[in-house]
Amino acid sequence: MKAVALTRHLPIDDPQSLVDLDLPLPAHGECDLRVRVEAVSVNPVDTKLRASGAAAEMAPRVLGFDAAGVVDAVGARVAAFTPGDRVYYAGDATRPGSNAQFQAVDARLVAPAPRTLDAAQAAALPLVSLTAWELLFERMPFDSEHGGGGRTLLVIGGAGGVGSMAIQLARRAGFRVIATASRPETAAWCRDLGAAEVVDHRQPLAAQLAAIGVNQLDAAVNLADTDRYWEVLGDLLAPQGHVGLIVEPRGPLPLGGTYKAKSIGIHWESMFTRSRAGTADLDEQGRILARVAELVDAGELRGIVREALVPINAANLREAHRRIEAGSSIGKLVLAGW
């Protein structure tokens, strides 16, 4: 099968940083699906995995998490899927990735793809939807249907992939969503997704929020820079408020002080926790993706693709990694077709 692999950890401008290869079809276990991959998307974690690590891999390593495609084969213990089903998923950090024509994936991590989206649009959703959903509705103490209750939520980094889904999910749950963005086009994107207000994260947040009548926040999700906004969020969050985080800090953070005095809840999210640890609730990710697909098909959530590159090959994946590393992406960038 065709695949795009990492053999050496190199800068993305090096043509050997990602290479086209032919690899054997993957074997699938009794709890797995083998999926014929039709489309993938690229996330910041892909670029980090490519850029870091030992100088060379012991064997070619296929990256990629998000995928949409068609079930090719099912394991003996899989009852929920049959060959020919259209599916989407974010995969497992411990197994070969989605940048290949075929991928073996645990069926519990998989859901039927939204009927109203093509493969490219569907492939944009899994990782960012799971991250936003788990952060808001599992790590933080809010119900996915009515948990907002008119509370004010700040989304730092609203125009990225996770931010694009967090805005939609939080608005649907009843939050007044304020997003941050730094350019006219990213601010417009956030408003189109349902943000009531948009402020510039390059400028002091407190003054901008005060100007729109917001003196304290019930909750915030910092999807961009944990260190930079730590102090100001401690000041802005209400007593017994909540902050959600997904980005590793660059250095130690003061957990006491304002955060302790206000009893602010600090909530970390990693979409890979369940698959890395093999938790008993691994199938929750399949259920979340099934619910997201229902909401998309009902018109309550929308797709977040800004651009699609065709086909899936090393040159286009290098270009996608280059754009992600530039740090100015809006929504999601996907690749489709072989």
mmCIF file of C-alpha atoms in Angstrom:
data_model
loop_
_atom_site.group_PDB
_atom_site.id
_atom_site.type_symbol
_atom_site.label_atom_id
_atom_site.label_comp_id
_atom_site.label_asym_id
_atom_site.label_seq_id
_atom_site.Cartn_x
_atom_site.Cartn_y
_atom_site.Cartn_z
ATOM 1 C CA MET A 1 0.000 0.000 0.000
ATOM 2 C CA LYS A 2 1.017 3.627 -0.439
ATOM 3 C CA ALA A 3 2.092 5.428 2.727
ATOM 4 C CA VAL A 4 3.901 8.558 3.847
ATOM 5 C CA ALA A 5 6.470 7.900 6.544
ATOM 6 C CA LEU A 6 9.010 9.480 8.832
ATOM 7 C CA THR A 7 12.468 7.920 8.716
ATOM 8 C CA ARG A 8 14.577 10.760 10.159
ATOM 9 C CA HIS A 9 13.616 13.755 12.313
ATOM 10 C CA LEU A 10 14.355 16.681 10.018
ATOM 11 C CA PRO A 11 13.156 20.252 9.410
ATOM 12 C CA ILE A 12 10.064 20.286 7.222
ATOM 13 C CA ASP A 13 11.889 22.064 4.380
ATOM 14 C CA ASP A 14 14.086 18.981 3.949
ATOM 15 C CA PRO A 15 12.528 16.746 1.251
ATOM 16 C CA GLN A 16 13.478 13.700 3.360
ATOM 17 C CA SER A 17 11.464 14.866 6.379
ATOM 18 C CA LEU A 18 8.456 12.907 5.087
ATOM 19 C CA VAL A 19 8.803 10.378 2.278
ATOM 20 C CA ASP A 20 6.553 8.260 0.050
ATOM 21 C CA LEU A 21 6.881 4.512 0.613
ATOM 22 C CA ASP A 22 5.178 1.228 -0.228
ATOM 23 C CA LEU A 23 4.381 -0.772 2.913
ATOM 24 C CA PRO A 24 2.604 -4.093 3.558
ATOM 25 C CA LEU A 25 -1.094 -4.044 4.393
ATOM 26 C CA PRO A 26 -1.530 -3.800 8.181
ATOM 27 C CA ALA A 27 -2.726 -6.818 10.107
ATOM 28 C CA HIS A 28 -5.826 -6.172 12.201
ATOM 29 C CA GLY A 29 -6.623 -7.715 15.570
ATOM 30 C CA GLU A 30 -9.851 -9.221 16.812
ATOM 31 C CA CYS A 31 -11.057 -5.874 18.216
ATOM 32 C CA ASP A 32 -9.876 -3.854 15.201
ATOM 33 C CA LEU A 33 -11.152 -2.496 11.954
ATOM 34 C CA ARG A 34 -8.988 -2.211 8.890
ATOM 35 C CA VAL A 35 -9.977 1.026 7.173
ATOM 36 C CA ARG A 36 -9.292 2.129 3.610
ATOM 37 C CA VAL A 37 -8.298 5.728 4.272
ATOM 38 C CA GLU A 38 -9.863 8.323 1.964
ATOM 39 C CA ALA A 39 -8.887 11.558 3.733
ATOM 40 C CA VAL A 40 -6.756 12.760 6.640
ATOM 41 C CA SER A 41 -6.120 16.019 8.435
ATOM 42 C CA VAL A 42 -2.995 17.428 10.053
ATOM 43 C CA ASN A 43 -2.777 18.615 13.662
ATOM 44 C CA PRO A 44 -0.018 20.370 15.627
ATOM 45 C CA VAL A 45 0.800 17.080 17.358
ATOM 46 C CA ASP A 46 1.809 15.628 13.976
ATOM 47 C CA THR A 47 4.397 18.348 13.458
ATOM 48 C CA LYS A 48 5.751 17.916 16.980
ATOM 49 C CA LEU A 49 6.180 14.170 16.529
ATOM 50 C CA ARG A 50 7.945 14.692 13.215
ATOM 51 C CA ALA A 51 10.309 17.344 14.543
ATOM 52 C CA SER A 52 11.311 15.718 17.834
ATOM 53 C CA GLY A 53 12.933 12.474 18.858
ATOM 54 C CA ALA A 54 16.047 10.518 17.989
ATOM 55 C CA ALA A 55 17.900 11.400 14.790
ATOM 56 C CA ALA A 56 16.479 8.385 12.965
ATOM 57 C CA GLU A 57 13.626 5.903 13.385
ATOM 58 C CA MET A 58 14.434 2.207 13.682
ATOM 59 C CA ALA A 59 11.793 1.546 10.999
ATOM 60 C CA PRO A 60 9.626 3.830 8.853
ATOM 61 C CA ARG A 61 7.025 5.484 11.078
ATOM 62 C CA VAL A 62 3.627 6.448 9.705
ATOM 63 C CA LEU A 63 2.242 9.558 11.377
ATOM 64 C CA GLY A 64 -1.313 10.912 11.376
ATOM 65 C CA PHE A 65 -4.320 10.665 13.655
ATOM 66 C CA ASP A 66 -7.451 12.001 11.964
ATOM 67 C CA ALA A 67 -8.935 9.893 9.189
ATOM 68 C CA ALA A 68 -12.138 9.191 7.331
ATOM 69 C CA GLY A 69 -12.623 6.193 5.113
ATOM 70 C CA VAL A 70 -14.385 2.912 4.456
ATOM 71 C CA VAL A 71 -14.182 -0.268 6.541
ATOM 72 C CA ASP A 72 -12.226 -2.892 4.605
ATOM 73 C CA ALA A 73 -12.149 -5.715 7.186
ATOM 74 C CA VAL A 74 -13.385 -6.337 10.733
ATOM 75 C CA GLY A 75 -11.945 -8.295 13.641
ATOM 76 C CA ALA A 76 -13.638 -11.396 15.026
ATOM 77 C CA ARG A 77 -14.967 -9.580 18.110
ATOM 78 C CA VAL A 78 -16.298 -6.517 16.281
ATOM 79 C CA ALA A 79 -20.091 -6.405 15.989
ATOM 80 C CA ALA A 80 -20.803 -2.711 15.445
ATOM 81 C CA PHE A 81 -19.262 -2.357 11.967
ATOM 82 C CA THR A 82 -19.236 -4.247 8.680
ATOM 83 C CA PRO A 83 -17.125 -3.871 5.529
ATOM 84 C CA GLY A 84 -18.299 -0.927 3.468
ATOM 85 C CA ASP A 85 -19.252 1.288 6.426
ATOM 86 C CA ARG A 86 -18.124 4.925 6.187
ATOM 87 C CA VAL A 87 -16.264 5.818 9.390
ATOM 88 C CA TYR A 88 -14.107 8.472 11.015
ATOM 89 C CA TYR A 89 -11.753 8.469 13.992
ATOM 90 C CA ALA A 90 -8.684 10.037 15.621
ATOM 91 C CA GLY A 91 -6.739 6.839 16.162
ATOM 92 C CA ASP A 92 -4.244 5.830 18.798
ATOM 93 C CA ALA A 93 -0.835 7.327 19.589
ATOM 94 C CA THR A 94 0.634 3.872 20.262
ATOM 95 C CA ARG A 95 -0.023 2.456 16.759
ATOM 96 C CA PRO A 96 0.862 3.312 13.142
ATOM 97 C CA GLY A 97 -0.988 6.384 11.939
ATOM 98 C CA SER A 98 -3.436 7.364 9.240
ATOM 99 C CA ASN A 99 -1.039 8.606 6.542
ATOM 100 C CA ALA A 100 -1.413 5.336 4.653
ATOM 101 C CA GLN A 101 -3.945 3.789 2.295
ATOM 102 C CA PHE A 102 -5.003 1.277 4.954
ATOM 103 C CA GLN A 103 -4.938 1.506 8.745
ATOM 104 C CA ALA A 104 -5.781 -0.897 11.558
ATOM 105 C CA VAL A 105 -7.598 0.840 14.408
ATOM 106 C CA ASP A 106 -9.428 -0.284 17.549
ATOM 107 C CA ALA A 107 -13.134 -0.309 16.688
ATOM 108 C CA ARG A 108 -13.989 1.287 20.032
ATOM 109 C CA LEU A 109 -12.318 4.519 18.881
ATOM 110 C CA VAL A 110 -14.346 4.663 15.664
ATOM 111 C CA ALA A 111 -17.792 6.020 14.769
ATOM 112 C CA PRO A 112 -19.953 6.227 11.647
ATOM 113 C CA ALA A 113 -18.936 9.325 9.701
ATOM 114 C CA PRO A 114 -21.436 12.181 9.391
ATOM 115 C CA ARG A 115 -23.760 11.390 6.482
ATOM 116 C CA THR A 116 -23.856 15.015 5.339
ATOM 117 C CA LEU A 117 -20.082 15.440 4.990
ATOM 118 C CA ASP A 118 -17.684 14.055 2.424
ATOM 119 C CA ALA A 119 -14.553 12.240 3.562
ATOM 120 C CA ALA A 120 -12.387 15.368 3.547
ATOM 121 C CA GLN A 121 -14.823 17.332 5.697
ATOM 122 C CA ALA A 122 -15.275 14.375 8.070
ATOM 123 C CA ALA A 123 -11.525 13.839 8.475
ATOM 124 C CA ALA A 124 -11.145 17.343 9.900
ATOM 125 C CA LEU A 125 -13.299 16.629 12.933
ATOM 126 C CA PRO A 126 -12.215 13.700 15.141
ATOM 127 C CA LEU A 127 -9.162 14.865 17.118
ATOM 128 C CA VAL A 128 -10.351 18.429 17.661
ATOM 129 C CA SER A 129 -13.928 17.371 18.453
ATOM 130 C CA LEU A 130 -12.754 14.818 21.006
ATOM 131 C CA THR A 131 -10.363 17.318 22.579
ATOM 132 C CA ALA A 132 -12.982 20.057 22.864
ATOM 133 C CA TRP A 133 -15.733 17.695 24.068
ATOM 134 C CA GLU A 134 -13.594 15.932 26.673
ATOM 135 C CA LEU A 135 -12.203 19.231 27.955
ATOM 136 C CA LEU A 136 -15.550 21.010 28.290
ATOM 137 C CA PHE A 137 -17.827 18.153 29.268
ATOM 138 C CA GLU A 138 -15.627 15.546 30.993
ATOM 139 C CA ARG A 139 -12.584 17.265 32.499
ATOM 140 C CA MET A 140 -14.527 20.467 33.283
ATOM 141 C CA PRO A 141 -17.819 20.004 35.145
ATOM 142 C CA PHE A 142 -20.269 21.087 32.449
ATOM 143 C CA ASP A 143 -23.097 19.134 30.837
ATOM 144 C CA SER A 144 -22.939 18.836 27.068
ATOM 145 C CA GLU A 145 -26.582 19.798 26.571
ATOM 146 C CA HIS A 146 -27.363 22.601 29.022
ATOM 147 C CA GLY A 147 -24.177 23.053 31.066
ATOM 148 C CA GLY A 148 -23.593 26.642 29.996
ATOM 149 C CA GLY A 149 -26.616 28.096 31.720
ATOM 150 C CA GLY A 150 -25.708 31.568 30.485
ATOM 151 C CA ARG A 151 -22.199 31.396 31.956
ATOM 152 C CA THR A 152 -19.402 33.329 30.262
ATOM 153 C CA LEU A 153 -16.637 31.222 28.698
ATOM 154 C CA LEU A 154 -13.431 32.607 27.180
ATOM 155 C CA VAL A 155 -11.841 30.542 24.395
ATOM 156 C CA ILE A 156 -8.204 31.563 23.857
ATOM 157 C CA GLY A 157 -7.221 30.504 20.349
ATOM 158 C CA GLY A 158 -10.708 30.389 18.906
ATOM 159 C CA ALA A 159 -9.813 30.087 15.220
ATOM 160 C CA GLY A 160 -7.698 26.927 15.498
ATOM 161 C CA GLY A 161 -9.095 23.447 15.126
ATOM 162 C CA VAL A 162 -9.885 22.793 18.801
ATOM 163 C CA GLY A 163 -11.111 26.360 19.258
ATOM 164 C CA SER A 164 -13.414 26.037 16.259
ATOM 165 C CA MET A 165 -15.139 23.052 17.845
ATOM 166 C CA ALA A 166 -15.037 24.432 21.402
ATOM 167 C CA ILE A 167 -16.893 27.577 20.301
ATOM 168 C CA GLN A 168 -19.633 25.540 18.646
ATOM 169 C CA LEU A 169 -20.023 22.990 21.438
ATOM 170 C CA ALA A 170 -20.015 25.627 24.179
ATOM 171 C CA ARG A 171 -22.490 27.872 22.372
ATOM 172 C CA ARG A 172 -24.812 24.904 21.857
ATOM 173 C CA ALA A 173 -24.555 24.056 25.581
ATOM 174 C CA GLY A 174 -25.715 27.563 26.512
ATOM 175 C CA PHE A 175 -22.502 29.466 27.218
ATOM 176 C CA ARG A 176 -21.944 33.056 26.239
ATOM 177 C CA VAL A 177 -18.735 32.448 24.297
ATOM 178 C CA ILE A 178 -16.032 35.079 23.979
ATOM 179 C CA ALA A 179 -13.220 34.011 21.659
ATOM 180 C CA THR A 180 -9.775 35.440 21.058
ATOM 181 C CA ALA A 181 -8.359 36.069 17.594
ATOM 182 C CA SER A 182 -5.721 38.444 16.270
ATOM 183 C CA ARG A 183 -6.650 39.050 12.622
ATOM 184 C CA PRO A 184 -9.844 40.247 10.905
ATOM 185 C CA GLU A 185 -10.273 36.931 9.096
ATOM 186 C CA THR A 186 -9.838 34.853 12.263
ATOM 187 C CA ALA A 187 -12.195 37.121 14.211
ATOM 188 C CA ALA A 188 -14.828 36.727 11.485
ATOM 189 C CA TRP A 189 -14.348 32.938 11.578
ATOM 190 C CA CYS A 190 -14.975 32.861 15.336
ATOM 191 C CA ARG A 191 -18.128 34.963 15.024
ATOM 192 C CA ASP A 192 -19.449 32.740 12.244
ATOM 193 C CA LEU A 193 -18.995 29.728 14.537
ATOM 194 C CA GLY A 194 -21.060 31.351 17.287
ATOM 195 C CA ALA A 195 -18.785 33.522 19.418
ATOM 196 C CA ALA A 196 -20.792 36.396 20.883
ATOM 197 C CA GLU A 197 -17.692 38.598 21.130
ATOM 198 C CA VAL A 198 -14.095 38.437 19.912
ATOM 199 C CA VAL A 199 -11.082 40.051 21.595
ATOM 200 C CA ASP A 200 -7.456 40.252 20.464
ATOM 201 C CA HIS A 201 -5.125 37.927 22.380
ATOM 202 C CA ARG A 202 -2.141 40.084 21.409
ATOM 203 C CA GLN A 203 -3.571 42.957 23.467
ATOM 204 C CA PRO A 204 -4.318 43.085 27.227
ATOM 205 C CA LEU A 205 -7.350 40.895 27.808
ATOM 206 C CA ALA A 206 -8.739 42.504 30.962
ATOM 207 C CA ALA A 207 -9.224 45.942 29.390
ATOM 208 C CA GLN A 208 -10.865 44.496 26.271
ATOM 209 C CA LEU A 209 -13.235 42.375 28.334
ATOM 210 C CA ALA A 210 -14.122 45.305 30.587
ATOM 211 C CA ALA A 211 -14.956 47.345 27.484
ATOM 212 C CA ILE A 212 -17.662 44.809 26.578
ATOM 213 C CA GLY A 213 -18.972 44.641 30.141
ATOM 214 C CA VAL A 214 -17.181 41.482 31.271
ATOM 215 C CA ASN A 215 -15.318 41.905 34.552
ATOM 216 C CA GLN A 216 -14.995 38.235 35.410
ATOM 217 C CA LEU A 217 -15.249 34.889 33.680
ATOM 218 C CA ASP A 218 -17.031 31.758 34.813
ATOM 219 C CA ALA A 219 -14.654 29.574 32.811
ATOM 220 C CA ALA A 220 -11.863 29.728 30.252
ATOM 221 C CA VAL A 221 -10.167 27.274 27.921
ATOM 222 C CA ASN A 222 -6.615 28.235 26.991
ATOM 223 C CA LEU A 223 -5.809 26.457 23.739
ATOM 224 C CA ALA A 224 -2.803 28.562 22.757
ATOM 225 C CA ASP A 225 -0.163 29.462 25.362
ATOM 226 C CA THR A 226 -0.524 28.167 28.916
ATOM 227 C CA ASP A 227 2.273 30.295 30.407
ATOM 228 C CA ARG A 228 1.403 33.608 28.773
ATOM 229 C CA TYR A 229 -2.191 33.773 29.992
ATOM 230 C CA TRP A 230 -1.807 32.027 33.354
ATOM 231 C CA GLU A 231 -1.654 35.137 35.532
ATOM 232 C CA VAL A 232 -4.364 37.115 33.760
ATOM 233 C CA LEU A 233 -6.760 34.167 33.802
ATOM 234 C CA GLY A 234 -6.227 33.803 37.537
ATOM 235 C CA ASP A 235 -7.263 37.443 37.897
ATOM 236 C CA LEU A 236 -10.237 37.224 35.517
ATOM 237 C CA LEU A 237 -11.792 33.951 36.634
ATOM 238 C CA ALA A 238 -14.562 34.123 39.209
ATOM 239 C CA PRO A 239 -14.234 32.378 42.559
ATOM 240 C CA GLN A 240 -14.817 28.656 41.980
ATOM 241 C CA GLY A 241 -14.324 29.196 38.259
ATOM 242 C CA HIS A 242 -12.636 26.726 35.930
ATOM 243 C CA VAL A 243 -9.747 26.811 33.467
ATOM 244 C CA GLY A 244 -9.124 24.133 30.836
ATOM 245 C CA LEU A 245 -5.680 23.542 29.337
ATOM 246 C CA ILE A 246 -4.223 21.497 26.478
ATOM 247 C CA VAL A 247 -0.769 23.022 25.848
ATOM 248 C CA GLU A 248 2.257 21.869 27.864
ATOM 249 C CA PRO A 249 3.721 24.828 29.819
ATOM 250 C CA ARG A 250 7.276 25.888 29.094
ATOM 251 C CA GLY A 251 8.150 26.172 32.780
ATOM 252 C CA PRO A 252 6.713 25.821 36.301
ATOM 253 C CA LEU A 253 3.396 27.559 36.960
ATOM 254 C CA PRO A 254 2.365 29.004 40.350
ATOM 255 C CA LEU A 255 -0.560 26.825 41.383
ATOM 256 C CA GLY A 256 -1.235 28.735 44.607
ATOM 257 C CA GLY A 257 -1.846 32.436 45.043
ATOM 258 C CA THR A 258 -4.922 33.642 43.201
ATOM 259 C CA TYR A 259 -5.808 30.167 41.967
ATOM 260 C CA LYS A 260 -5.838 28.772 45.500
ATOM 261 C CA ALA A 261 -7.548 31.800 47.030
ATOM 262 C CA LYS A 262 -10.379 31.524 44.506
ATOM 263 C CA SER A 263 -10.517 27.702 44.500
ATOM 264 C CA ILE A 264 -10.206 27.760 40.724
ATOM 265 C CA GLY A 265 -10.469 24.331 39.141
ATOM 266 C CA ILE A 266 -7.573 23.461 36.807
ATOM 267 C CA HIS A 267 -8.416 20.850 34.176
ATOM 268 C CA TRP A 268 -5.968 19.191 31.780
ATOM 269 C CA GLU A 269 -7.035 17.422 28.600
ATOM 270 C CA SER A 270 -5.140 15.027 26.363
ATOM 271 C CA MET A 271 -7.173 13.186 23.768
ATOM 272 C CA PHE A 272 -4.650 10.340 23.912
ATOM 273 C CA THR A 273 -5.104 9.524 27.610
ATOM 274 C CA ARG A 274 -7.637 6.768 27.014
ATOM 275 C CA SER A 275 -5.810 5.017 24.187
ATOM 276 C CA ARG A 276 -2.338 5.316 25.756
ATOM 277 C CA ALA A 277 -3.521 3.894 29.082
ATOM 278 C CA GLY A 278 -6.053 1.433 27.682
ATOM 279 C CA THR A 279 -8.695 2.740 30.071
ATOM 280 C CA ALA A 280 -11.873 0.800 30.722
ATOM 281 C CA ASP A 281 -13.903 3.546 29.047
ATOM 282 C CA LEU A 282 -11.973 3.506 25.770
ATOM 283 C CA ASP A 283 -15.239 3.199 23.856
ATOM 284 C CA GLU A 284 -16.335 6.611 25.144
ATOM 285 C CA GLN A 285 -14.385 8.170 22.281
ATOM 286 C CA GLY A 286 -16.433 6.243 19.751
ATOM 287 C CA ARG A 287 -19.619 7.383 21.495
ATOM 288 C CA ILE A 288 -18.507 11.028 21.490
ATOM 289 C CA LEU A 289 -17.729 10.896 17.783
ATOM 290 C CA ALA A 290 -21.092 9.264 17.095
ATOM 291 C CA ARG A 291 -22.813 12.122 18.938
ATOM 292 C CA VAL A 292 -20.767 14.721 17.053
ATOM 293 C CA ALA A 293 -21.820 13.092 13.771
ATOM 294 C CA GLU A 294 -25.472 13.275 14.841
ATOM 295 C CA LEU A 295 -25.123 16.974 15.648
ATOM 296 C CA VAL A 296 -23.418 17.667 12.324
ATOM 297 C CA ASP A 297 -26.149 15.846 10.420
ATOM 298 C CA ALA A 298 -28.800 17.770 12.385
ATOM 299 C CA GLY A 299 -27.187 21.078 11.403
ATOM 300 C CA GLU A 300 -26.208 21.931 14.991
ATOM 301 C CA LEU A 301 -22.466 21.743 14.286
ATOM 302 C CA ARG A 302 -20.697 22.686 11.062
ATOM 303 C CA GLY A 303 -17.562 21.570 9.296
ATOM 304 C CA ILE A 304 -14.318 23.460 9.846
ATOM 305 C CA VAL A 305 -12.243 22.772 6.716
ATOM 306 C CA ARG A 306 -10.545 25.818 5.208
ATOM 307 C CA GLU A 307 -8.523 24.043 2.519
ATOM 308 C CA ALA A 308 -8.019 20.584 1.058
ATOM 309 C CA LEU A 309 -4.843 19.353 -0.642
ATOM 310 C CA VAL A 310 -5.018 16.520 -3.189
ATOM 311 C CA PRO A 311 -3.625 13.848 -3.156
ATOM 312 C CA ILE A 312 -2.275 12.411 0.081
ATOM 313 C CA ASN A 313 1.456 12.217 -0.571
ATOM 314 C CA ALA A 314 4.721 13.295 1.006
ATOM 315 C CA ALA A 315 4.927 16.611 -0.834
ATOM 316 C CA ASN A 316 1.453 17.691 0.259
ATOM 317 C CA LEU A 317 1.957 16.473 3.811
ATOM 318 C CA ARG A 318 5.185 18.452 4.016
ATOM 319 C CA GLU A 319 3.266 21.509 2.828
ATOM 320 C CA ALA A 320 0.554 20.885 5.437
ATOM 321 C CA HIS A 321 3.160 20.531 8.203
ATOM 322 C CA ARG A 322 4.839 23.733 6.996
ATOM 323 C CA ARG A 323 1.562 25.658 7.265
ATOM 324 C CA ILE A 324 0.780 24.283 10.723
ATOM 325 C CA GLU A 325 4.258 25.217 11.952
ATOM 326 C CA ALA A 326 3.755 28.773 10.650
ATOM 327 C CA GLY A 327 1.085 29.162 13.344
ATOM 328 C CA SER A 328 -1.510 31.112 11.379
ATOM 329 C CA SER A 329 -3.973 28.366 10.445
ATOM 330 C CA ILE A 330 -7.727 28.867 10.492
ATOM 331 C CA GLY A 331 -9.901 25.818 11.089
ATOM 332 C CA LYS A 332 -8.455 22.641 9.608
ATOM 333 C CA LEU A 333 -6.307 21.669 6.629
ATOM 334 C CA VAL A 334 -7.110 18.272 5.117
ATOM 335 C CA LEU A 335 -5.693 15.979 2.447
ATOM 336 C CA ALA A 336 -7.791 13.651 0.319
ATOM 337 C CA GLY A 337 -7.322 10.886 -2.227
ATOM 338 C CA TRP A 338 -4.347 8.770 -3.221
#
